XYZ file of C-alpha atoms in Angstrom:
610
model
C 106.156 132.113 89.688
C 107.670 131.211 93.321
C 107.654 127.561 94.545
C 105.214 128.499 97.325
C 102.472 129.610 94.505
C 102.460 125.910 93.112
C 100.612 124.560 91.447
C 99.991 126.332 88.434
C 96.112 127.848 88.068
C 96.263 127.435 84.862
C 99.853 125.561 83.408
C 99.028 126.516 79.942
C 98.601 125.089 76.304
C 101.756 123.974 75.573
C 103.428 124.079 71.712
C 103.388 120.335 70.704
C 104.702 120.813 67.295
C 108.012 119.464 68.158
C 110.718 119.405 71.187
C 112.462 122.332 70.716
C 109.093 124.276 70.202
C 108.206 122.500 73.265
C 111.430 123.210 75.306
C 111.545 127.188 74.114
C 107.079 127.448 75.416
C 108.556 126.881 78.628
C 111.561 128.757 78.456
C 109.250 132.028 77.463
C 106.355 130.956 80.020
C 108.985 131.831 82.617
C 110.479 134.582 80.803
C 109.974 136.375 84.471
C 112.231 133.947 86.502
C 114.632 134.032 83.347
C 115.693 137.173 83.087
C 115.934 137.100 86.863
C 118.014 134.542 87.086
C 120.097 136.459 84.266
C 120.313 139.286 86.223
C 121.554 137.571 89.310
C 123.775 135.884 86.795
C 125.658 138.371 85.057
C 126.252 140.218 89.058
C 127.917 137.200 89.295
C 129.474 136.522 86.575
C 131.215 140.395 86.338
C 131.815 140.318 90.139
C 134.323 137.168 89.511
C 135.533 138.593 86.130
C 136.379 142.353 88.008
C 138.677 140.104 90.789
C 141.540 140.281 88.420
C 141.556 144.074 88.215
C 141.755 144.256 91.900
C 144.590 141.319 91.859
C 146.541 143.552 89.021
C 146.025 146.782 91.160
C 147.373 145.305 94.160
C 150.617 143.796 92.529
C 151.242 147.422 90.835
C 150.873 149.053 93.933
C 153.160 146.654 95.803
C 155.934 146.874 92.733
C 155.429 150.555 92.886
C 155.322 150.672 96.717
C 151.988 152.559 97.017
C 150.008 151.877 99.631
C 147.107 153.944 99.429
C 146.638 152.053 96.244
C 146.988 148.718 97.647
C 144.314 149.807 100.014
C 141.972 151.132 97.442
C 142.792 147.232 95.863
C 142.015 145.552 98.650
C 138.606 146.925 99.305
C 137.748 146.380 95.766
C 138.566 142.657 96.050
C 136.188 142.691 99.343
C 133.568 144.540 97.268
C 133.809 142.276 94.635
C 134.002 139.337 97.355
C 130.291 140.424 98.672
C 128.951 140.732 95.538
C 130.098 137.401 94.367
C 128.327 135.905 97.264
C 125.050 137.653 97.037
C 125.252 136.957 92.952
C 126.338 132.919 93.396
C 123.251 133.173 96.426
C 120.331 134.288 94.272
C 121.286 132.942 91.260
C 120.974 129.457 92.377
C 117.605 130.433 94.312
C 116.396 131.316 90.758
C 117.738 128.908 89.244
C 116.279 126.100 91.407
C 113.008 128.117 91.245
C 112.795 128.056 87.457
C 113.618 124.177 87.391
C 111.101 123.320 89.765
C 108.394 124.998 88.453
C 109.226 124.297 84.736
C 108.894 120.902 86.081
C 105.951 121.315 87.713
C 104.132 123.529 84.347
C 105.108 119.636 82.844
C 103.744 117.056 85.773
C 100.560 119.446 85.339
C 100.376 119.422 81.393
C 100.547 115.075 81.714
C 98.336 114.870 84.371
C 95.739 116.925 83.092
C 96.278 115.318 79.414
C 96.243 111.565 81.475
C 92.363 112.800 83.262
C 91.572 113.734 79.829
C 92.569 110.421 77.779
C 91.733 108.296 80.550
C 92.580 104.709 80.363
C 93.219 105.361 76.403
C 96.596 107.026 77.060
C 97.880 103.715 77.792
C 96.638 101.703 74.272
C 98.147 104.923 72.598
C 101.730 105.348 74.410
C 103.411 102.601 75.979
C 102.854 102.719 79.618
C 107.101 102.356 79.873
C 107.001 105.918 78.034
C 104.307 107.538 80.575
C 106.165 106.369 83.394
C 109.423 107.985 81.544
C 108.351 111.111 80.919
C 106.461 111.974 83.930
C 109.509 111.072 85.891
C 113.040 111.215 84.310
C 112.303 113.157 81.702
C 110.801 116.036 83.908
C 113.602 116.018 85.517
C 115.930 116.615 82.588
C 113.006 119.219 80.785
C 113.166 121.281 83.790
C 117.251 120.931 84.218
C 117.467 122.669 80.497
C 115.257 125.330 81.296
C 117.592 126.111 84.557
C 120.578 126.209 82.737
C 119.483 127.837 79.571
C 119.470 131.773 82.004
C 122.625 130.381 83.777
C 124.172 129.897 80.197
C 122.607 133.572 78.400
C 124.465 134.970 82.047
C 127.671 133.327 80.781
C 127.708 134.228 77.198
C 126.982 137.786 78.310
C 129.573 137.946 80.548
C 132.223 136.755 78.140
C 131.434 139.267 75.378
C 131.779 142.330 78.384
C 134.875 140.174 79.479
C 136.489 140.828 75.697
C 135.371 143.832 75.396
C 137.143 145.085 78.664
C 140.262 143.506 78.060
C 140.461 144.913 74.263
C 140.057 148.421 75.894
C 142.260 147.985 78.645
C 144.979 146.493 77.011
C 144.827 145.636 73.636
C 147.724 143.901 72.595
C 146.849 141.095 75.216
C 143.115 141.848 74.890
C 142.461 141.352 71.474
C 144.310 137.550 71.481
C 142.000 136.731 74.172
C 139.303 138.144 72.176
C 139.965 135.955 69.318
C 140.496 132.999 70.930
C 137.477 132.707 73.677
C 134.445 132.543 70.520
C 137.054 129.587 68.989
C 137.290 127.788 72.025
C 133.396 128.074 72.825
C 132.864 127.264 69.344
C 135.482 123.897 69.218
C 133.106 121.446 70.275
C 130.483 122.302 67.863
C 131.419 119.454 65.376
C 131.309 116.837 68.149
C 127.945 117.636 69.509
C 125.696 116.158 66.747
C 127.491 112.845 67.693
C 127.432 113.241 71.550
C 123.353 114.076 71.109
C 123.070 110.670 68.808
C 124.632 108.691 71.920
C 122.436 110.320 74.547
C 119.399 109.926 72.330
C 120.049 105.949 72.263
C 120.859 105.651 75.329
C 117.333 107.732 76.146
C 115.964 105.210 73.783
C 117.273 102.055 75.616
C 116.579 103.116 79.192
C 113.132 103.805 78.284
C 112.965 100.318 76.451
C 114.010 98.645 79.904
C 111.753 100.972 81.780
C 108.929 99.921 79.936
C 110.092 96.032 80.417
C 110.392 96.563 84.013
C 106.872 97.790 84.548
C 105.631 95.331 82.576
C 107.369 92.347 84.201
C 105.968 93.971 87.766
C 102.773 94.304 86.484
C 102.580 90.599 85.420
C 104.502 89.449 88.155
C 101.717 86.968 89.811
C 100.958 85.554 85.868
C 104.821 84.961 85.689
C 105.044 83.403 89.319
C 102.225 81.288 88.082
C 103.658 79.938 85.000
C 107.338 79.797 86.056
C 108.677 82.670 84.254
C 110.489 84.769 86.224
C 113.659 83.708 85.135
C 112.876 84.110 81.463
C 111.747 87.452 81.931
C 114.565 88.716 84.497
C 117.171 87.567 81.623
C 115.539 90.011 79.206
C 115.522 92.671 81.795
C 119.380 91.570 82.411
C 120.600 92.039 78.815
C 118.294 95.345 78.317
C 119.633 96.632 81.300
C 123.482 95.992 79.681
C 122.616 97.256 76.922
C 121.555 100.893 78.768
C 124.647 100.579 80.355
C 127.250 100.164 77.414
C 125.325 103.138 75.332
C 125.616 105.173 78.396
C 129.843 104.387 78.712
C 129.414 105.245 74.736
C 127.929 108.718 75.471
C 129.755 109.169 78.787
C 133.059 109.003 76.419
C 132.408 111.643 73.966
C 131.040 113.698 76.951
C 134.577 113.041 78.228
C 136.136 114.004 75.023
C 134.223 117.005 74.709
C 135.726 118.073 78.146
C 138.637 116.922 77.546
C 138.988 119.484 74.494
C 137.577 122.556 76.482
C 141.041 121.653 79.386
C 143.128 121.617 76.157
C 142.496 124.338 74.451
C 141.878 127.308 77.487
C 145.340 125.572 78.582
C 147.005 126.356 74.929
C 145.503 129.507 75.258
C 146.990 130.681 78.900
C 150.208 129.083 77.921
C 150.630 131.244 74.445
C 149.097 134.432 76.607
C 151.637 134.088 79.403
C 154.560 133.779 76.669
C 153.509 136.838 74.613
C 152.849 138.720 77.926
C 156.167 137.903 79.405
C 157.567 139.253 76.067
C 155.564 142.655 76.046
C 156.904 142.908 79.491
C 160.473 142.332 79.140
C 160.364 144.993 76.306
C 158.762 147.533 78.536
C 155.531 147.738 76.683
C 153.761 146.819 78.963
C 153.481 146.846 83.190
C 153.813 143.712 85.472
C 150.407 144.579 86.887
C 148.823 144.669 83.444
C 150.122 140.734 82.414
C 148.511 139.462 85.779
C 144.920 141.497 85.440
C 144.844 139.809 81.427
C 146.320 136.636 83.088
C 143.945 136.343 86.017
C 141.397 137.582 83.533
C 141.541 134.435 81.296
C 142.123 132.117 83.362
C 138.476 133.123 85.378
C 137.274 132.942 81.847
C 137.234 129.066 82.017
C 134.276 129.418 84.629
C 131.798 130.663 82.349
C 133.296 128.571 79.124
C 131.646 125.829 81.396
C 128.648 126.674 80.782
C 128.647 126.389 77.129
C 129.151 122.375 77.507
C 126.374 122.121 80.607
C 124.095 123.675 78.080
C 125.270 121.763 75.131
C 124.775 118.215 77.920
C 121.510 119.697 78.996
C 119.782 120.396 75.573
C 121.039 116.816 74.000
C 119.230 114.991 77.320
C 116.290 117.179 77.725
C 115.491 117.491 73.273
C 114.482 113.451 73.211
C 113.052 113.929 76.807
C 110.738 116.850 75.741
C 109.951 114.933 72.007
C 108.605 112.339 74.405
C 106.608 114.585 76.519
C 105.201 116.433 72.884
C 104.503 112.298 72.159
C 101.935 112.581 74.764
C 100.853 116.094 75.097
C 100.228 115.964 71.346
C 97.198 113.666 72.118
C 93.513 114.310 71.967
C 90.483 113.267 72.936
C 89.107 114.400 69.798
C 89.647 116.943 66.977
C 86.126 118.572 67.610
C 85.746 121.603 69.671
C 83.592 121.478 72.671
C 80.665 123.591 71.487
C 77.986 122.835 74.288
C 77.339 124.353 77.503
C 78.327 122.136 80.583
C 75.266 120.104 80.628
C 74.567 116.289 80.854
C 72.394 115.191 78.055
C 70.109 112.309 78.354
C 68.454 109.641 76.004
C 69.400 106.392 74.322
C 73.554 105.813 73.748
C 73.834 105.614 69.913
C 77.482 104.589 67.999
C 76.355 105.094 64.668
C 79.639 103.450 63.162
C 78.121 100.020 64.078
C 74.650 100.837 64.749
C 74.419 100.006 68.405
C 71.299 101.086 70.330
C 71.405 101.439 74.118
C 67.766 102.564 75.249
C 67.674 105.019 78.068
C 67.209 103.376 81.461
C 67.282 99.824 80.169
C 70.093 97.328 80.718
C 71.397 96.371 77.345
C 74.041 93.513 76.816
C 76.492 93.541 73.977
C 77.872 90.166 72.505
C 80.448 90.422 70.238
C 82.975 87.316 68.947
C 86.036 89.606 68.394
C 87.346 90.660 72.185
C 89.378 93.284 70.654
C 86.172 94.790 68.474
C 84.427 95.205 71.931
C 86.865 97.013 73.457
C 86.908 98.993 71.025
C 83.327 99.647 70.812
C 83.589 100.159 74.846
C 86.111 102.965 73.917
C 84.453 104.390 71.425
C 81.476 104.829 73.554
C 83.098 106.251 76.139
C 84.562 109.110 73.232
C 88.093 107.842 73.997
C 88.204 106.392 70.433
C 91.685 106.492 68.766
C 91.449 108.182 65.167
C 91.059 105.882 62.075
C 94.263 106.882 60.021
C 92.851 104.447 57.522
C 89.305 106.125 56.998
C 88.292 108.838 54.292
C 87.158 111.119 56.791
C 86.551 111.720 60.474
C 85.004 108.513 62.572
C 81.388 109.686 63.676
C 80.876 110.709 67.390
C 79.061 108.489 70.045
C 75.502 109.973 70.397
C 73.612 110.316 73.602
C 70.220 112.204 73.826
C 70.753 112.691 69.924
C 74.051 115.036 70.816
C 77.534 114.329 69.890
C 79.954 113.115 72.950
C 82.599 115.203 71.026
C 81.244 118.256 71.413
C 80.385 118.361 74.922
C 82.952 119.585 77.735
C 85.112 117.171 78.896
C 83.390 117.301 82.182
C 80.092 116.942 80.853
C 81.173 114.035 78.817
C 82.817 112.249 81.630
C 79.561 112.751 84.234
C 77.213 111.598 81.241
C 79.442 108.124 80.340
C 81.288 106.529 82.365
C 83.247 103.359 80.880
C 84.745 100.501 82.879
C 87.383 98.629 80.844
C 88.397 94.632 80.953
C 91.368 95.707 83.248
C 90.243 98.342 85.655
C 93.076 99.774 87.875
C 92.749 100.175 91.679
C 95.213 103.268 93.418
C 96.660 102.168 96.354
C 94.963 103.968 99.699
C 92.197 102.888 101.870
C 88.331 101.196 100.404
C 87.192 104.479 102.160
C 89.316 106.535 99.919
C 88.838 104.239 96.596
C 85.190 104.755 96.712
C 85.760 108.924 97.267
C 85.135 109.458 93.102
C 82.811 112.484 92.180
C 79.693 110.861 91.664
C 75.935 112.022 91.691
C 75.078 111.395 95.576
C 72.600 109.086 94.756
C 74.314 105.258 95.091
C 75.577 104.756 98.584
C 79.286 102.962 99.023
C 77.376 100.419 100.645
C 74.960 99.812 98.059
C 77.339 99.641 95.453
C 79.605 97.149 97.497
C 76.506 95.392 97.945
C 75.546 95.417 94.104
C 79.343 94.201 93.454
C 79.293 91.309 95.808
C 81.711 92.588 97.608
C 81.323 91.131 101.067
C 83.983 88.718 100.994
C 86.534 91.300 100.076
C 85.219 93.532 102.884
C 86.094 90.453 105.439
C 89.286 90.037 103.931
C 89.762 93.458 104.286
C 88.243 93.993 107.801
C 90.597 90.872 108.773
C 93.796 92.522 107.662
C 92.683 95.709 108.847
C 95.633 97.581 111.562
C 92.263 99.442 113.112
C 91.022 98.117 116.711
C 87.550 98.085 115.187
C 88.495 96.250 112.126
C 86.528 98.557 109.943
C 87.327 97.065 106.332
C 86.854 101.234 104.646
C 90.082 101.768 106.703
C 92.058 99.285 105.494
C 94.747 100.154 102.840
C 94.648 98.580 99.259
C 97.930 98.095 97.765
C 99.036 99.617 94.427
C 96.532 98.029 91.559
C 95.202 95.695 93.958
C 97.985 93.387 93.926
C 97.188 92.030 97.324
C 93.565 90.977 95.945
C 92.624 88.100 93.744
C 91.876 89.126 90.322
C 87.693 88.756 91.289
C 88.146 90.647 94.256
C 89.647 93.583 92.526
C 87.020 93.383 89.555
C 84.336 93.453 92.072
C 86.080 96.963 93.765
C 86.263 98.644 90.372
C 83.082 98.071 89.518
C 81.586 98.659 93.053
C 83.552 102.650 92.093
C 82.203 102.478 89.056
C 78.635 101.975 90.172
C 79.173 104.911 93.322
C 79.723 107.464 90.198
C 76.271 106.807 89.395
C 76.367 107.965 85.467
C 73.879 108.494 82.909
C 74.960 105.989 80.916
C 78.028 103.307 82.583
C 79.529 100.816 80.181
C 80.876 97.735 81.601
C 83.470 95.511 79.452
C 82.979 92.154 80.617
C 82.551 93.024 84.277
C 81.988 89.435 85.529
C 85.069 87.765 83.359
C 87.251 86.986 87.116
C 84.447 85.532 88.682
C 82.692 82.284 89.051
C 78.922 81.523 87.715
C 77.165 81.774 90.964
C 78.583 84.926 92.195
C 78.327 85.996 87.854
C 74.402 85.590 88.668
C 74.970 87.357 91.495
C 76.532 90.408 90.086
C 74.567 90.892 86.940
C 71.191 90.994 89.303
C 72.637 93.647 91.593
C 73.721 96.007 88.908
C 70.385 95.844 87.052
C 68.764 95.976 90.231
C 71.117 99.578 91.274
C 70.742 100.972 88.045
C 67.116 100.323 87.340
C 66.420 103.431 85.573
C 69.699 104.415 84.468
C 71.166 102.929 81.105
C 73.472 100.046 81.250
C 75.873 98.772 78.226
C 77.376 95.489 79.465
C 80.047 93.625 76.880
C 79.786 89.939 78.013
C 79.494 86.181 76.398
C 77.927 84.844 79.634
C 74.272 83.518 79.457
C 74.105 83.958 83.067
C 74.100 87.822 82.623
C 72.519 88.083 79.240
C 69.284 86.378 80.426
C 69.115 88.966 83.217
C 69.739 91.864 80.196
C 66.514 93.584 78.783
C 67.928 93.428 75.609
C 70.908 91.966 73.738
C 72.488 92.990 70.631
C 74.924 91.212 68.529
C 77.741 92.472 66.424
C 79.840 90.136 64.007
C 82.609 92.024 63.423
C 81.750 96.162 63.409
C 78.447 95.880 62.745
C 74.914 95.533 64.590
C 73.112 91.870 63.255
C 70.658 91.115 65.529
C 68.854 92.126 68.397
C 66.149 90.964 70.808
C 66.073 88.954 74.248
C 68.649 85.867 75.278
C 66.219 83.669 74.672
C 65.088 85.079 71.017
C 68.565 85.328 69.943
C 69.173 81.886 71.236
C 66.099 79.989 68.897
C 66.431 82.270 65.766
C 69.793 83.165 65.096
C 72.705 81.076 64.715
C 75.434 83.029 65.070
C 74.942 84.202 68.216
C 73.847 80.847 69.626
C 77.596 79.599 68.286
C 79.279 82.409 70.753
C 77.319 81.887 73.692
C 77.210 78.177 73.872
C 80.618 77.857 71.723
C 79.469 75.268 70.123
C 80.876 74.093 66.255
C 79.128 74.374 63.097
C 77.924 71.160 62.930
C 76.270 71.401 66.665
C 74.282 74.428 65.311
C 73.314 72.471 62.471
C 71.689 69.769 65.086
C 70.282 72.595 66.920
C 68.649 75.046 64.549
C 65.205 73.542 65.331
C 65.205 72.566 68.802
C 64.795 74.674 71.879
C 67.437 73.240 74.309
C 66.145 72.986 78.056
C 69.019 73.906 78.951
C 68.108 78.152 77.219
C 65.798 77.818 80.656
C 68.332 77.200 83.081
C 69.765 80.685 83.703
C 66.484 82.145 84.336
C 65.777 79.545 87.150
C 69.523 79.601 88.486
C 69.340 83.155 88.678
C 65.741 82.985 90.380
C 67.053 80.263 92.346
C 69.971 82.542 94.189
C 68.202 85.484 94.044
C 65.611 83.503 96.793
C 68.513 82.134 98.780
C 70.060 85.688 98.842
């Protein structure tokens, strides 16, 4: 895989069992650019090592006055000199290569896993940790799959290193034999401690990552309630507290280097002395000492990389445990069975009982927010497993077939859910509205459904275009330069354009004020006449407009009907649309309140001045 052939066709099904499992998928996935870059490697690697033979030949042949062999030398150290370059050339081509596109295998892996969860990945992961390991820890994955051929190069060269030395000149060889596996093996002991220290300091940074992206996400709430401060204090002492674990890992880092400039200095020191002895007693040749001499002292190149890939395994092992954290999710345990059809028919959750009739508009009023959005989820099949239940949570039907089992695709096209919170990207209205839909809502239509034509002249008016056209203006990232209506009204405008067989709405109309509520609830019934509607909501302005409403007290279906039958006969859902105590439903149980009327005839009432 070159640079130029990204991205990946097809990046794979990655081993989630753990981070190591995780780390060594990728390492084999590229097994191509590997032994490449191990090939490259060892050229250079040997090239360097073979300089000390040419150094040792030219010293001989200048104590033994020679100078055809100091010529034969000196081309051998040019030789060696080119191939050295071309070695230290490619191997950090290849080396690049396989980071970036180990990198790139990753970004794939979470983006595709992120279009699969949808807006679940967030209520399962901590949106601190997504934004960690699709950035940082990319990095790091990809910097441990670079260094692991530069390393194997190393290790390879050191045992041909020994080898040679113990054949050419075995009483010095043999000591430097011995003593190159002990000093690549010294640090051991120390790295269990030094990974500990990264892995908090992993653990911290993505703590104030996490607080960071939550304090900019809130930042208008904490403008508004003078909190800034506060929550710039926490970020303060979270941010100290990244920086004292990483001066506690950057020290035994420090120590571990400190041990591998020790010991290779022990090492020369004791060769140098034993050398200097052979030599005095004639046992061995001037030239010989410098070759061994030269040769372990170039030997400290490759003993580097035994601590890079020591530093990049204990970064990139919690790094890659995060990425398995997310890449381990699923949409659901059941294989996709169907072909890639849309089904069609009435939406069915048979955990609570809900009924959504195809091509009606059916309102959902539920006391516990959290229940509903859980509900929403569910129906959308993004439904996080009950660890709690005996077995498997039953599937969301539609048309009498399973969401579960259809392609994600399919699934996706057939139900479309809008949560309490949608997110706008940043780019232009033109481009926000660009979603794969069926072709058969208009962006205008939709806009028009939403209510959207304030936004559109607070859009056209900040628009940098000489015609002012508002679909050319940009939108900031989530919306931030909109009011909180304004940006519900956009999302569900998109929503709307996608046209689905079945769109869920969870409390579409919460931002908004009542007459622009009556408003909205009459466009999107009026759009999707035909289509089937599920809209969570407490408002009686909407759920008069609904064709039928259907309460839940607390994960199960109680009563259904029309606004207005729900309101006279049953009590509990009369106390969570009018709020009203038990004591006021007491009062009420046998009177029809003038006041059920009134959203019919306010709704009428705009619907005539519109």
């Amino acid at each position: 895989m070159q640079i130029r052939d990204l991205p990946y066709s097809d990046p794979g099904d990655p081993d989630v069992r753990s981070g190591p499992r995780f780390l060594l998928w990728l390492g084999l996935g590229q097994l191509t650019g590997q032994l490449k870059s191990l090939s490259w490697g060892l050229m250079h690697q040997c090239a360097i090592a073979g300089l000390p033979l040419g150094v040792g030949l030219a010293v001989q042949a200048v104590v033994e006055r020679s100078g055809g062999d100091l010529a034969f030398a000196g081309v051998l150290i040019v030789a060696l000199g080119v191939l050295i370059a071309v070695g230290d050339t490619m191997l950090h081509r290849t080396a690049v290569t396989n980071w970036i596109t180990a990198a790139a295998r990753v970004q794939q892996l979470l983006a595709r896993k992120t279009a699969e969860l949808g807006s679940a990945l967030t209520r399962r992961v901590a949106a601190g940790e997504v934004v960690a390991v699709s950035t940082g820890d990319v990095e790091k994955i990809g910097w441990f799959v670079e260094a692991l051929s530069r390393f194997a190069a190393a290790a390879l060269a050191l045992v041909l290193i020994c080898v040679g030395l113990v054949l050419y000149l075995p009483s010095l060889g043999v000591l430097v034999a011995v003593a190159v596996p002990a000093l690549a093996l010294a640090v051991l002991p120390l790295l269990p401690r030094a990974t500990r220290r990264a892995d908090i300091q992993r653990e911290k940074a993505g703590h104030a990552t996490e607080l960071a992206s939550d304090t900019v996400a809130g930042l208008r709430v904490l403008r508004g309630i003078g909190g800034e401060e506060l929550f710039l204090g926490r970020y303060r002492r979270a941010s100290q507290e990244v920086r004292k674990a990483a001066v506690r890992s950057a020290r035994m880092w420090a120590l571990i280097s400190a041990i591998q400039v020790l010991l290779p200095g022990v090492l020369l020191i004791a060769l140098v002395w034993h050398g200097a002895t052979l030599v005095q007693d004639g046992r061995i040749e001037v030239g010989q000492l410098v070759t061994v001499y030269s040769a372990a002292t170039l030997m400290l190149f490759p003993l580097r990389h035994f601590e890079e890939i020591a530093m990049a395994y204990s970064f990139s092992r919690p790094s890659a445990q995060r990425a398995v954290r997310v890449l381990s999710l699923k949409r659901s345990d059941q294989a996709s069975t169907l072909e890639a059809q849309v089904p069609g028919g009435d939406l069915y959750d048979p955990v609570t009982g809900l009924l959504a009739p195809r091509g009606l508009f059916t309102a959902v009023v539920c006391g516990d927010p959290d229940e509903a959005g859980r509900l929403a989820d569910r129906l959308g099949g993004h439904a996080e497993p009950d660890e709690d239940a005996s077995g498997p949570v039953p599937s969301v039907l539609l048309g009498g077939v399973a969401l579960d089992e259809l392609p994600l695709g399919s699934a996706r096209t057939a139900v479309l859910v809008q949560d309490k919170d949608p997110v706008l990207l940043s780019g232009t209205l033109r481009e926000l509205l660009d979603v794969p839909s069926s072709g058969a809502v208009a962006a205008d239509d939709a806009l028009a459904a939403a209510q959207c034509a304030d936004v559109l002249d607070a859009l056209a008016q900040a628009s940098v275009d000489a015609d002012g056209d508002p679909m050319n203006t940009r939108i900031t990232e989530r919306g931030r330069s909109l009011s909180g209506g304004q940006r519900q009204r956009l999302a569900l405008a998109r929503s709307l354009v996608t046209d689905p067989e079945a769109l869920v709405l969870d409390e579409p109309t919460s931002a908004v004020d009542s007459h622009t509520e009556a408003r909205v609830a009459a466009g999107v019934k009026r759009l999707r006449e035909g289509r089937t509607t599920v809209a969570f909501s407490s408002s009686p302005l909407l759920l008069d407009l609904a064709d039928r409403v259907v309460l839940l007290d607390g994960d199960t279906v109680v009563a259904a009907g029309t606004h207005r039958e729900l309101l006279r006969d049953e009590p509990r859902y009369r106390a969570v649309v009018t709020r009203e105590t038990e004591d006021e439903g007491g009062a009420k149980d046998g009177i029809t309140a003038i006041e059920d009327l009134l959203p019919a005839r306010a709704v009428e009432e705009i619907e005539e001045r519109a």
